[in-house]
Structure formats: structure tokens, C-alpha cells
Amino acid sequence: MIGRHRHLIGLEDLSREEILQILTLSTSMKEVLRRPLKKVPTLRGKAIVNLFFEASTRTRTSFETAAKILSADAVNWTAATSSVSKGETLLDTARNIEAMRPDVLVIRHPAGGAPGFIAARVACAVVSAGDGAHEHPSQGLLDLYTLAEHLTRVGGAPPQAPPDFDTLAGKTVTIVGDVTHSRVARSNLHGLTKLGAKVRVCGPPTMIPPGIEALGASVHYHLRPAVEGADAVMMLRIQHERIGDPLLPGTREYSKVWGLNERKVKEWLKPSCAILHPGPINRGVELSPEVADGPQSVILEQVENGVAVRMAILYLVSGGAPDQSTEGAARA
Ligand code: CP
């Protein structure tokens, strides 16, 4: 259980304490991930099914890796090679997979609300791996973990010190891009504000949803004032399927006005400002290659932390007891 929750559908549903429960356990999981022999028997006998109705590199691979490190059996299911192509519905698909007695269904779906819909209709635990423009909770959690790790280092802690999640309080994080269609932005907004960070959102007016201030964000339509003084900048992916939408700028204009290149990073960002991106990156659009691979980028740290955070999530929703989790989960 994550606090009082059997499923993980979104960070909107979690309290600050429940978010901290996952993040704190992730530190133990990261220690396991970094061992030369990265295998613990914690979830032996448990079955995890990844139900992906959309493409994925990072999320699916890291849920599978997380399950295998914890000795669970992981099965990958993709819509393209399934009976969805013969017209089987989402609910029938989930019920048939459930009949095979998995302990956890990890679901990615293009429709917002799909994981919550299934969670209400199956007996096993459900974890959202991203649903439409709703939420991507494991991405939000790995971003919080990566930010806390970065801020702990910037605060003077030794490189191997565990992240101090209190460091997020009062810090400024700027989210740049198509906020309207971004499940990553929404999960981060819920998570960051619950941990006390100040969130700025920035992008063309057509990409900022009305009423976003109600979630605790300040809105900016110019990049420079939005990123100046920020402790971290999170660049969102421009979705290829939306390029050509008359409400959005073209890629060249987007890159010029809203993208980050070396000059802007040097002149506008604090030297300690972390640059995040959930991936996949459109190189030369949101980020120049030099910035994506540069010293302020923590993008590959996000990917590594994604495995640790997903180990913690799978452990908790598979029945791990919160009070035993840290020692129990990491026991070799
Ligand atoms: N960040 C993310 O969700 O990446 P994938 O689509 O590759 O899983």
C-alpha cells in the first residue's frame, strides 16, 4: 500500500507523506540498483504485467527492470501485437489479463482516466504508466527524486549523500512547453507543490491551460524571466503528432523562442540550475544537443532514478509494509 492507496493513479491523490514514503524507499532501492549483483528476493512469486497501449522506451523498460531486480516475474504486453487489433476492448483486455492472476497491472493508455477506470474493475493493484494528458505519476516521482538529489548536492552534501527531500521547499522549478497536453507537467505540478516548491509554467499562450494557477503555478509567456533565478528547468517534449496544429508554433519558431541552447543557458540560467527532460528529446527543438548532453543536464540521472522509484512503487503496491519497507525491501 502507498499510505492508504492500493493503486497509483496520480500524484493528485497522494498526500505529502505518501509521496515521501515512495521517495524515501527509493533511496534503498537505488542502493540495490547500484550493486554489482542487482537482485533481491523481495517480490519472488509476484507477477507484474506491463499493459502498454502506447509506445515507450523508458517507462516500460524501467518497470520491467525494477520488477526483475526485485525477483518478480514481468510480462510485457503491447497493443500492437494483441487482440486489440481484432477489436477487443480495454476492459475485456484487462479482465482477461487479470484472469491470469497478476499481482500488479502497469497501464499506459492514450485516454486520460483509463488506469483509474481499470483499477475500479479489477482485483489486483493498478499503476498508471501515463494516461493521455492526465498524469504520469512515476515520472513525477522520479523527477522529484532527481531534483532533491541535485539540490542536496548543490547544498554542499557529499556526492554519495542520500537526497534530502526537504531541500525542495522554497525552490523554484520552471516547466517549459506544451503544458496543456502534458501529463508529465500535471504530475510534477501536484508533486512539486506538495513538497513546497514554487512552480512557474512557461510556453506559448496556446500551450498553457486556463486556470493552471489554481494548481499553484505562476504563468509566464516569455522564457527569459521564467528561467532566470530558477533552481531547475524542466523542458517538455513537443509532441510530433501536434506539429502542424495551427494553434502551435512550427518547430523552427519553437526552438528559437522556447528552446534552450548554450547561449541562453550561459546568460539566463544560474550555474547550479538543473535541466530536466522526461524524454524522448527532440534534439534541436526543446534542447540543443550541447545542452541535452551538457554539465547542467540531469536527464540520464532521471532515467536511472526511474528504476529505483519504480522498484519502490512495485514493492509498495505488491503488499510491502511501510514500516518494514526500507530494510525489508533492500535485503539481499
Ligand atoms: N518519459 C517517458 O514516459 O518516456 P517513454 O515514453 O519512453 O516511456
PDB file of N, CA, C and O in Angstrom, residues 119-143:
ATOM      1  N   ALA A 119      -8.697   0.229 -12.554  1.00  0.00           N
ATOM      2  CA  ALA A 119      -8.460  -0.020 -11.116  1.00  0.00           C
ATOM      3  C   ALA A 119      -9.773  -0.276 -10.375  1.00  0.00           C
ATOM      4  O   ALA A 119      -9.816  -1.075  -9.432  1.00  0.00           O
ATOM      5  N   ALA A 120     -10.838   0.381 -10.818  1.00  0.00           N
ATOM      6  CA  ALA A 120     -12.138   0.211 -10.153  1.00  0.00           C
ATOM      7  C   ALA A 120     -12.806  -1.115 -10.520  1.00  0.00           C
ATOM      8  O   ALA A 120     -13.835  -1.461  -9.953  1.00  0.00           O
ATOM      9  N   ARG A 121     -12.220  -1.853 -11.475  1.00  0.00           N
ATOM     10  CA  ARG A 121     -12.899  -3.054 -12.001  1.00  0.00           C
ATOM     11  C   ARG A 121     -12.071  -4.332 -11.913  1.00  0.00           C
ATOM     12  O   ARG A 121     -12.499  -5.367 -12.410  1.00  0.00           O
ATOM     13  N   VAL A 122     -10.873  -4.263 -11.348  1.00  0.00           N
ATOM     14  CA  VAL A 122     -10.065  -5.485 -11.208  1.00  0.00           C
ATOM     15  C   VAL A 122      -9.642  -5.655  -9.747  1.00  0.00           C
ATOM     16  O   VAL A 122      -9.677  -4.698  -8.964  1.00  0.00           O
ATOM     17  N   ALA A 123      -9.226  -6.877  -9.416  1.00  0.00           N
ATOM     18  CA  ALA A 123      -8.860  -7.162  -8.026  1.00  0.00           C
ATOM     19  C   ALA A 123      -7.400  -6.830  -7.726  1.00  0.00           C
ATOM     20  O   ALA A 123      -7.040  -6.567  -6.577  1.00  0.00           O
ATOM     21  N   CYS A 124      -6.544  -6.836  -8.749  1.00  0.00           N
ATOM     22  CA  CYS A 124      -5.110  -6.603  -8.491  1.00  0.00           C
ATOM     23  C   CYS A 124      -4.814  -5.097  -8.421  1.00  0.00           C
ATOM     24  O   CYS A 124      -5.670  -4.268  -8.722  1.00  0.00           O
ATOM     25  N   ALA A 125      -3.591  -4.783  -8.027  1.00  0.00           N
ATOM     26  CA  ALA A 125      -3.189  -3.373  -7.957  1.00  0.00           C
ATOM     27  C   ALA A 125      -2.949  -2.836  -9.365  1.00  0.00           C
ATOM     28  O   ALA A 125      -2.506  -3.575 -10.252  1.00  0.00           O
ATOM     29  N   VAL A 126      -3.240  -1.550  -9.563  1.00  0.00           N
ATOM     30  CA  VAL A 126      -3.025  -0.899 -10.856  1.00  0.00           C
ATOM     31  C   VAL A 126      -2.101   0.299 -10.660  1.00  0.00           C
ATOM     32  O   VAL A 126      -2.286   1.094  -9.732  1.00  0.00           O
ATOM     33  N   VAL A 127      -1.101   0.388 -11.538  1.00  0.00           N
ATOM     34  CA  VAL A 127      -0.186   1.533 -11.537  1.00  0.00           C
ATOM     35  C   VAL A 127      -0.283   2.206 -12.890  1.00  0.00           C
ATOM     36  O   VAL A 127      -0.132   1.541 -13.931  1.00  0.00           O
ATOM     37  N   SER A 128      -0.518   3.501 -12.896  1.00  0.00           N
ATOM     38  CA  SER A 128      -0.544   4.241 -14.157  1.00  0.00           C
ATOM     39  C   SER A 128       0.881   4.476 -14.640  1.00  0.00           C
ATOM     40  O   SER A 128       1.740   4.951 -13.893  1.00  0.00           O
ATOM     41  N   ALA A 129       1.091   4.166 -15.929  1.00  0.00           N
ATOM     42  CA  ALA A 129       2.390   4.473 -16.560  1.00  0.00           C
ATOM     43  C   ALA A 129       2.226   5.650 -17.516  1.00  0.00           C
ATOM     44  O   ALA A 129       3.019   5.822 -18.435  1.00  0.00           O
ATOM     45  N   GLY A 130       1.172   6.448 -17.286  1.00  0.00           N
ATOM     46  CA  GLY A 130       0.892   7.608 -18.122  1.00  0.00           C
ATOM     47  C   GLY A 130      -0.417   7.415 -18.855  1.00  0.00           C
ATOM     48  O   GLY A 130      -0.597   6.406 -19.552  1.00  0.00           O
ATOM     49  N   ASP A 131      -1.371   8.355 -18.655  1.00  0.00           N
ATOM     50  CA  ASP A 131      -2.671   8.239 -19.319  1.00  0.00           C
ATOM     51  C   ASP A 131      -3.056   9.575 -19.946  1.00  0.00           C
ATOM     52  O   ASP A 131      -3.315  10.556 -19.255  1.00  0.00           O
ATOM     53  N   GLY A 132      -3.077   9.578 -21.280  1.00  0.00           N
ATOM     54  CA  GLY A 132      -3.477  10.771 -22.017  1.00  0.00           C
ATOM     55  C   GLY A 132      -2.746  12.005 -21.510  1.00  0.00           C
ATOM     56  O   GLY A 132      -1.535  11.977 -21.288  1.00  0.00           O
ATOM     57  N   ALA A 133      -3.492  13.088 -21.336  1.00  0.00           N
ATOM     58  CA  ALA A 133      -2.909  14.327 -20.805  1.00  0.00           C
ATOM     59  C   ALA A 133      -3.184  14.442 -19.310  1.00  0.00           C
ATOM     60  O   ALA A 133      -3.066  15.522 -18.737  1.00  0.00           O
ATOM     61  N   HIS A 134      -3.551  13.311 -18.661  1.00  0.00           N
ATOM     62  CA  HIS A 134      -3.935  13.360 -17.250  1.00  0.00           C
ATOM     63  C   HIS A 134      -2.711  13.396 -16.342  1.00  0.00           C
ATOM     64  O   HIS A 134      -2.320  14.452 -15.844  1.00  0.00           O
ATOM     65  N   GLU A 135      -2.073  12.220 -16.127  1.00  0.00           N
ATOM     66  CA  GLU A 135      -0.920  12.173 -15.203  1.00  0.00           C
ATOM     67  C   GLU A 135       0.069  11.101 -15.646  1.00  0.00           C
ATOM     68  O   GLU A 135      -0.291  10.139 -16.356  1.00  0.00           O
ATOM     69  N   HIS A 136       1.295  11.256 -15.183  1.00  0.00           N
ATOM     70  CA  HIS A 136       2.370  10.258 -15.368  1.00  0.00           C
ATOM     71  C   HIS A 136       3.063  10.203 -13.998  1.00  0.00           C
ATOM     72  O   HIS A 136       4.133  10.780 -13.801  1.00  0.00           O
ATOM     73  N   PRO A 137       2.413   9.515 -13.035  1.00  0.00           N
ATOM     74  CA  PRO A 137       2.875   9.653 -11.646  1.00  0.00           C
ATOM     75  C   PRO A 137       4.292   9.154 -11.388  1.00  0.00           C
ATOM     76  O   PRO A 137       5.027   9.786 -10.616  1.00  0.00           O
ATOM     77  N   SER A 138       4.701   8.049 -12.028  1.00  0.00           N
ATOM     78  CA  SER A 138       6.064   7.564 -11.752  1.00  0.00           C
ATOM     79  C   SER A 138       7.093   8.534 -12.324  1.00  0.00           C
ATOM     80  O   SER A 138       8.183   8.703 -11.756  1.00  0.00           O
ATOM     81  N   GLN A 139       6.760   9.213 -13.433  1.00  0.00           N
ATOM     82  CA  GLN A 139       7.667  10.244 -13.966  1.00  0.00           C
ATOM     83  C   GLN A 139       7.754  11.419 -12.989  1.00  0.00           C
ATOM     84  O   GLN A 139       8.847  11.924 -12.711  1.00  0.00           O
ATOM     85  N   GLY A 140       6.620  11.844 -12.455  1.00  0.00           N
ATOM     86  CA  GLY A 140       6.639  12.941 -11.479  1.00  0.00           C
ATOM     87  C   GLY A 140       7.487  12.577 -10.270  1.00  0.00           C
ATOM     88  O   GLY A 140       8.269  13.407  -9.773  1.00  0.00           O
ATOM     89  N   LEU A 141       7.375  11.338  -9.820  1.00  0.00           N
ATOM     90  CA  LEU A 141       8.140  10.911  -8.635  1.00  0.00           C
ATOM     91  C   LEU A 141       9.639  10.849  -8.931  1.00  0.00           C
ATOM     92  O   LEU A 141      10.465  11.267  -8.111  1.00  0.00           O
ATOM     93  N   LEU A 142       9.987  10.337 -10.111  1.00  0.00           N
ATOM     94  CA  LEU A 142      11.427  10.265 -10.425  1.00  0.00           C
ATOM     95  C   LEU A 142      12.002  11.664 -10.630  1.00  0.00           C
ATOM     96  O   LEU A 142      13.179  11.921 -10.333  1.00  0.00           O
ATOM     97  N   ASP A 143      11.188  12.573 -11.110  1.00  0.00           N
ATOM     98  CA  ASP A 143      11.648  13.958 -11.249  1.00  0.00           C
ATOM     99  C   ASP A 143      11.866  14.583  -9.867  1.00  0.00           C
ATOM    100  O   ASP A 143      12.864  15.269  -9.645  1.00  0.00           O
TER     101      ASP A 143
END
